[in-house]
């Protein structure tokens, strides 16, 4: 639990520092924390703590960028993080590599489709047609990088941070003698090596 909270604090610090580093936009750990946190913590904390961390980091980032502290489209993102936490709760009950990979990839895809659809609905730069929706999912607004570019970075970040988070938590449970989240077939293959 302490390691999970420490990783969450590091995730918030990473997210807040992103505008100053800006080496890979949307490469962030928050979705992985929301998804993987449910694998290793009590269900209520798994949903509430990442959402609270996201809200705190959003407030700090919105102040930095000089935009309103709360925008309606932020609800779409919060909803996606909550769903990712529930994916994590489900994966915790169905522990195998397929469900772990599917949960991480599904969380990324859900965030991409839902948040870009919310932008399409609320942004007058997009025509309220099927073509406008496709534009919001592919090339995005003129003058900005494509939304596919941001999705690629989000997907890379979610997979990388999910792997990192699972590694840290598995190392921690192994040190304390608790049962692993990993499938037994994987454990046997690595213990023989």
C-alpha positions as a LaTeX table, in Angstrom:
\begin{tabular}{lrrr}
\hline
Residue & $x$ (\AA) & $y$ (\AA) & $z$ (\AA) \\
\hline
Unk1 & 0.00 & 0.00 & 0.00 \\
Unk2 & 2.80 & 2.43 & 0.83 \\
Unk3 & 4.55 & 1.64 & $-2.46$ \\
Unk4 & 1.28 & 2.17 & $-4.36$ \\
Unk5 & 0.82 & 5.61 & $-2.75$ \\
Unk6 & 4.48 & 6.49 & $-3.43$ \\
Unk7 & 4.04 & 5.54 & $-7.09$ \\
Unk8 & 0.89 & 7.65 & $-7.22$ \\
Unk9 & 2.72 & 10.69 & $-5.82$ \\
Unk10 & 5.51 & 10.17 & $-8.37$ \\
Unk11 & 2.89 & 9.93 & $-11.12$ \\
Unk12 & 1.38 & 13.27 & $-10.10$ \\
Unk13 & 4.82 & 14.90 & $-9.94$ \\
Unk14 & 5.65 & 13.48 & $-13.38$ \\
Unk15 & 2.36 & 14.75 & $-14.82$ \\
Unk16 & 2.80 & 18.23 & $-13.33$ \\
Unk17 & 6.38 & 18.46 & $-14.61$ \\
Unk18 & 5.39 & 17.40 & $-18.15$ \\
Unk19 & 4.79 & 20.97 & $-19.46$ \\
Unk20 & 8.31 & 21.92 & $-18.41$ \\
Unk21 & 9.97 & 18.84 & $-19.92$ \\
Unk22 & 7.53 & 18.18 & $-22.79$ \\
Unk23 & 9.62 & 15.45 & $-24.34$ \\
Unk24 & 6.65 & 13.24 & $-25.31$ \\
Unk25 & 3.17 & 14.81 & $-24.96$ \\
Unk26 & 0.56 & 12.51 & $-23.35$ \\
Unk27 & 3.19 & 9.99 & $-22.19$ \\
Unk28 & 1.83 & 9.89 & $-18.65$ \\
Unk29 & 1.39 & 7.40 & $-15.79$ \\
Unk30 & $-2.07$ & 8.39 & $-14.52$ \\
Unk31 & $-4.08$ & 5.78 & $-16.50$ \\
Unk32 & $-1.66$ & 3.04 & $-15.43$ \\
Unk33 & $-2.02$ & 4.11 & $-11.81$ \\
Unk34 & $-5.83$ & 4.10 & $-12.11$ \\
Unk35 & $-5.83$ & 0.68 & $-13.79$ \\
Unk36 & $-3.07$ & $-1.05$ & $-11.82$ \\
Unk37 & $-3.95$ & 0.52 & $-8.49$ \\
Unk38 & $-7.09$ & $-1.61$ & $-8.47$ \\
Unk39 & $-4.94$ & $-4.74$ & $-8.76$ \\
Unk40 & $-3.15$ & $-4.05$ & $-5.48$ \\
Unk41 & $-5.38$ & $-1.93$ & $-3.25$ \\
Unk42 & $-8.81$ & $-1.91$ & $-1.68$ \\
Unk43 & $-11.49$ & $-1.25$ & $-4.27$ \\
Unk44 & $-12.67$ & 2.11 & $-2.89$ \\
Unk45 & $-9.12$ & 3.45 & $-2.72$ \\
Unk46 & $-8.37$ & 2.07 & $-6.17$ \\
Unk47 & $-11.00$ & 4.33 & $-7.69$ \\
Unk48 & $-10.92$ & 7.37 & $-5.41$ \\
Unk49 & $-7.19$ & 7.99 & $-4.89$ \\
Unk50 & $-6.19$ & 8.13 & $-8.61$ \\
Unk51 & $-9.17$ & 10.39 & $-9.35$ \\
Unk52 & $-8.17$ & 12.69 & $-6.51$ \\
Unk53 & $-4.59$ & 12.73 & $-7.80$ \\
Unk54 & $-5.85$ & 13.54 & $-11.29$ \\
Unk55 & $-8.00$ & 16.39 & $-9.99$ \\
Unk56 & $-5.10$ & 17.88 & $-8.02$ \\
Unk57 & $-2.75$ & 17.67 & $-10.99$ \\
Unk58 & $-5.46$ & 19.11 & $-13.30$ \\
Unk59 & $-5.91$ & 22.13 & $-11.03$ \\
Unk60 & $-2.16$ & 22.77 & $-10.96$ \\
Unk61 & $-1.86$ & 22.34 & $-14.75$ \\
Unk62 & $-4.90$ & 24.54 & $-15.46$ \\
Unk63 & $-3.42$ & 27.31 & $-13.32$ \\
Unk64 & $-0.12$ & 26.92 & $-15.21$ \\
Unk65 & $-1.84$ & 27.15 & $-18.60$ \\
Unk66 & $-4.15$ & 29.98 & $-17.49$ \\
Unk67 & $-7.39$ & 28.15 & $-18.26$ \\
Unk68 & $-10.45$ & 27.70 & $-16.06$ \\
Unk69 & $-9.98$ & 25.31 & $-13.16$ \\
Unk70 & $-12.80$ & 23.10 & $-14.34$ \\
Unk71 & $-13.99$ & 22.42 & $-17.88$ \\
Unk72 & $-16.89$ & 20.14 & $-18.79$ \\
Unk73 & $-14.72$ & 17.96 & $-21.01$ \\
Unk74 & $-12.68$ & 17.00 & $-17.95$ \\
Unk75 & $-15.61$ & 14.85 & $-16.80$ \\
Unk76 & $-15.05$ & 12.57 & $-19.78$ \\
Unk77 & $-11.45$ & 11.99 & $-18.70$ \\
Unk78 & $-12.43$ & 11.38 & $-15.08$ \\
Unk79 & $-15.03$ & 8.89 & $-16.23$ \\
Unk80 & $-12.39$ & 7.04 & $-18.25$ \\
Unk81 & $-10.05$ & 6.84 & $-15.26$ \\
Unk82 & $-12.88$ & 5.50 & $-13.10$ \\
Unk83 & $-13.71$ & 2.86 & $-15.72$ \\
Unk84 & $-10.01$ & 1.92 & $-15.93$ \\
Unk85 & $-10.05$ & 1.39 & $-12.16$ \\
Unk86 & $-13.04$ & $-0.91$ & $-12.52$ \\
Unk87 & $-11.17$ & $-2.76$ & $-15.30$ \\
Unk88 & $-8.37$ & $-3.23$ & $-12.76$ \\
Unk89 & $-10.82$ & $-4.62$ & $-10.18$ \\
Unk90 & $-12.07$ & $-7.11$ & $-12.78$ \\
Unk91 & $-8.54$ & $-8.07$ & $-13.85$ \\
Unk92 & $-7.63$ & $-8.64$ & $-10.19$ \\
Unk93 & $-10.30$ & $-11.37$ & $-10.12$ \\
Unk94 & $-9.24$ & $-12.86$ & $-13.48$ \\
Unk95 & $-5.47$ & $-12.81$ & $-13.17$ \\
Unk96 & $-3.59$ & $-13.61$ & $-16.34$ \\
Unk97 & $-1.45$ & $-11.84$ & $-18.91$ \\
Unk98 & $-4.28$ & $-11.54$ & $-21.43$ \\
Unk99 & $-6.56$ & $-9.71$ & $-19.02$ \\
Unk100 & $-3.70$ & $-7.50$ & $-17.82$ \\
Unk101 & $-2.73$ & $-6.55$ & $-21.39$ \\
Unk102 & $-6.37$ & $-6.20$ & $-22.43$ \\
Unk103 & $-7.14$ & $-3.95$ & $-19.47$ \\
Unk104 & $-4.17$ & $-1.66$ & $-20.18$ \\
Unk105 & $-4.86$ & $-1.46$ & $-23.92$ \\
Unk106 & $-8.63$ & $-1.17$ & $-23.40$ \\
Unk107 & $-8.15$ & 1.69 & $-20.93$ \\
Unk108 & $-6.01$ & 3.57 & $-23.47$ \\
Unk109 & $-8.46$ & 3.02 & $-26.30$ \\
Unk110 & $-11.41$ & 4.01 & $-24.13$ \\
Unk111 & $-9.69$ & 7.25 & $-23.09$ \\
Unk112 & $-8.80$ & 8.06 & $-26.70$ \\
Unk113 & $-12.30$ & 7.51 & $-28.11$ \\
Unk114 & $-14.24$ & 9.08 & $-25.22$ \\
Unk115 & $-12.12$ & 12.22 & $-24.77$ \\
Unk116 & $-11.82$ & 12.90 & $-28.50$ \\
Unk117 & $-15.56$ & 12.35 & $-28.90$ \\
Unk118 & $-16.16$ & 14.82 & $-26.06$ \\
Unk119 & $-13.91$ & 17.32 & $-27.86$ \\
Unk120 & $-15.87$ & 16.74 & $-31.06$ \\
Unk121 & $-19.14$ & 17.42 & $-29.24$ \\
Unk122 & $-17.92$ & 20.53 & $-27.41$ \\
Unk123 & $-15.46$ & 22.14 & $-29.81$ \\
Unk124 & $-16.91$ & 24.35 & $-32.56$ \\
Unk125 & $-13.79$ & 23.67 & $-34.68$ \\
Unk126 & $-15.29$ & 20.24 & $-35.48$ \\
Unk127 & $-18.31$ & 19.85 & $-37.74$ \\
Unk128 & $-21.11$ & 18.01 & $-35.94$ \\
Unk129 & $-21.10$ & 15.29 & $-38.58$ \\
Unk130 & $-19.58$ & 11.85 & $-38.92$ \\
Unk131 & $-16.70$ & 13.47 & $-40.84$ \\
Unk132 & $-16.12$ & 15.88 & $-37.94$ \\
Unk133 & $-16.05$ & 12.98 & $-35.49$ \\
Unk134 & $-13.55$ & 11.09 & $-37.67$ \\
Unk135 & $-11.46$ & 14.29 & $-37.84$ \\
Unk136 & $-11.47$ & 14.49 & $-34.03$ \\
Unk137 & $-10.19$ & 10.90 & $-33.88$ \\
Unk138 & $-7.50$ & 11.23 & $-36.55$ \\
Unk139 & $-6.06$ & 14.57 & $-37.59$ \\
Unk140 & $-7.62$ & 16.73 & $-34.87$ \\
Unk141 & $-7.76$ & 20.50 & $-35.09$ \\
Unk142 & $-5.79$ & 22.27 & $-37.81$ \\
Unk143 & $-2.59$ & 23.81 & $-36.48$ \\
Unk144 & $-2.07$ & 21.14 & $-33.80$ \\
Unk145 & $-0.42$ & 17.71 & $-33.89$ \\
Unk146 & $-2.77$ & 14.92 & $-34.94$ \\
Unk147 & $-4.81$ & 13.13 & $-32.33$ \\
Unk148 & $-3.31$ & 9.85 & $-33.56$ \\
Unk149 & 0.10 & 11.20 & $-32.46$ \\
Unk150 & $-1.27$ & 11.86 & $-28.97$ \\
Unk151 & $-2.96$ & 8.44 & $-28.92$ \\
Unk152 & 0.31 & 6.74 & $-29.82$ \\
Unk153 & 2.06 & 8.51 & $-26.94$ \\
Unk154 & $-0.80$ & 7.72 & $-24.56$ \\
Unk155 & $-0.69$ & 4.06 & $-25.54$ \\
Unk156 & 3.09 & 3.90 & $-25.14$ \\
Unk157 & 2.87 & 5.60 & $-21.75$ \\
Unk158 & 0.05 & 3.39 & $-20.52$ \\
Unk159 & 1.87 & 0.20 & $-21.51$ \\
Unk160 & 5.25 & 1.35 & $-20.19$ \\
Unk161 & 3.90 & 2.60 & $-16.88$ \\
Unk162 & 1.64 & $-0.44$ & $-16.46$ \\
Unk163 & 4.69 & $-2.70$ & $-16.90$ \\
Unk164 & 6.69 & $-0.55$ & $-14.48$ \\
Unk165 & 3.88 & $-0.47$ & $-11.92$ \\
Unk166 & 3.31 & $-4.25$ & $-12.08$ \\
Unk167 & 7.05 & $-4.87$ & $-11.78$ \\
Unk168 & 7.32 & $-2.61$ & $-8.70$ \\
Unk169 & 4.28 & $-4.11$ & $-7.02$ \\
Unk170 & 5.31 & $-7.70$ & $-7.80$ \\
Unk171 & 8.77 & $-7.02$ & $-6.43$ \\
Unk172 & 7.17 & $-5.55$ & $-3.31$ \\
Unk173 & 4.81 & $-8.48$ & $-2.71$ \\
Unk174 & 7.65 & $-10.94$ & $-3.32$ \\
Unk175 & 9.75 & $-9.15$ & $-0.68$ \\
Unk176 & 6.92 & $-9.33$ & 1.85 \\
Unk177 & 6.02 & $-12.96$ & 1.12 \\
Unk178 & 2.51 & $-12.17$ & $-0.17$ \\
Unk179 & 1.01 & $-14.09$ & $-3.11$ \\
Unk180 & 1.82 & $-12.79$ & $-6.57$ \\
Unk181 & $-0.64$ & $-11.29$ & $-8.99$ \\
Unk182 & 1.20 & $-12.96$ & $-11.87$ \\
Unk183 & $-0.14$ & $-16.18$ & $-13.40$ \\
Unk184 & 1.46 & $-19.31$ & $-11.91$ \\
Unk185 & 2.68 & $-20.49$ & $-15.36$ \\
Unk186 & 4.79 & $-17.31$ & $-15.70$ \\
Unk187 & 6.19 & $-17.70$ & $-12.17$ \\
Unk188 & 7.28 & $-21.31$ & $-12.85$ \\
Unk189 & 9.04 & $-20.32$ & $-16.08$ \\
Unk190 & 11.01 & $-17.59$ & $-14.32$ \\
Unk191 & 11.86 & $-19.60$ & $-11.22$ \\
Unk192 & 13.38 & $-22.35$ & $-13.41$ \\
Unk193 & 15.66 & $-19.82$ & $-15.16$ \\
\hline
\end{tabular}
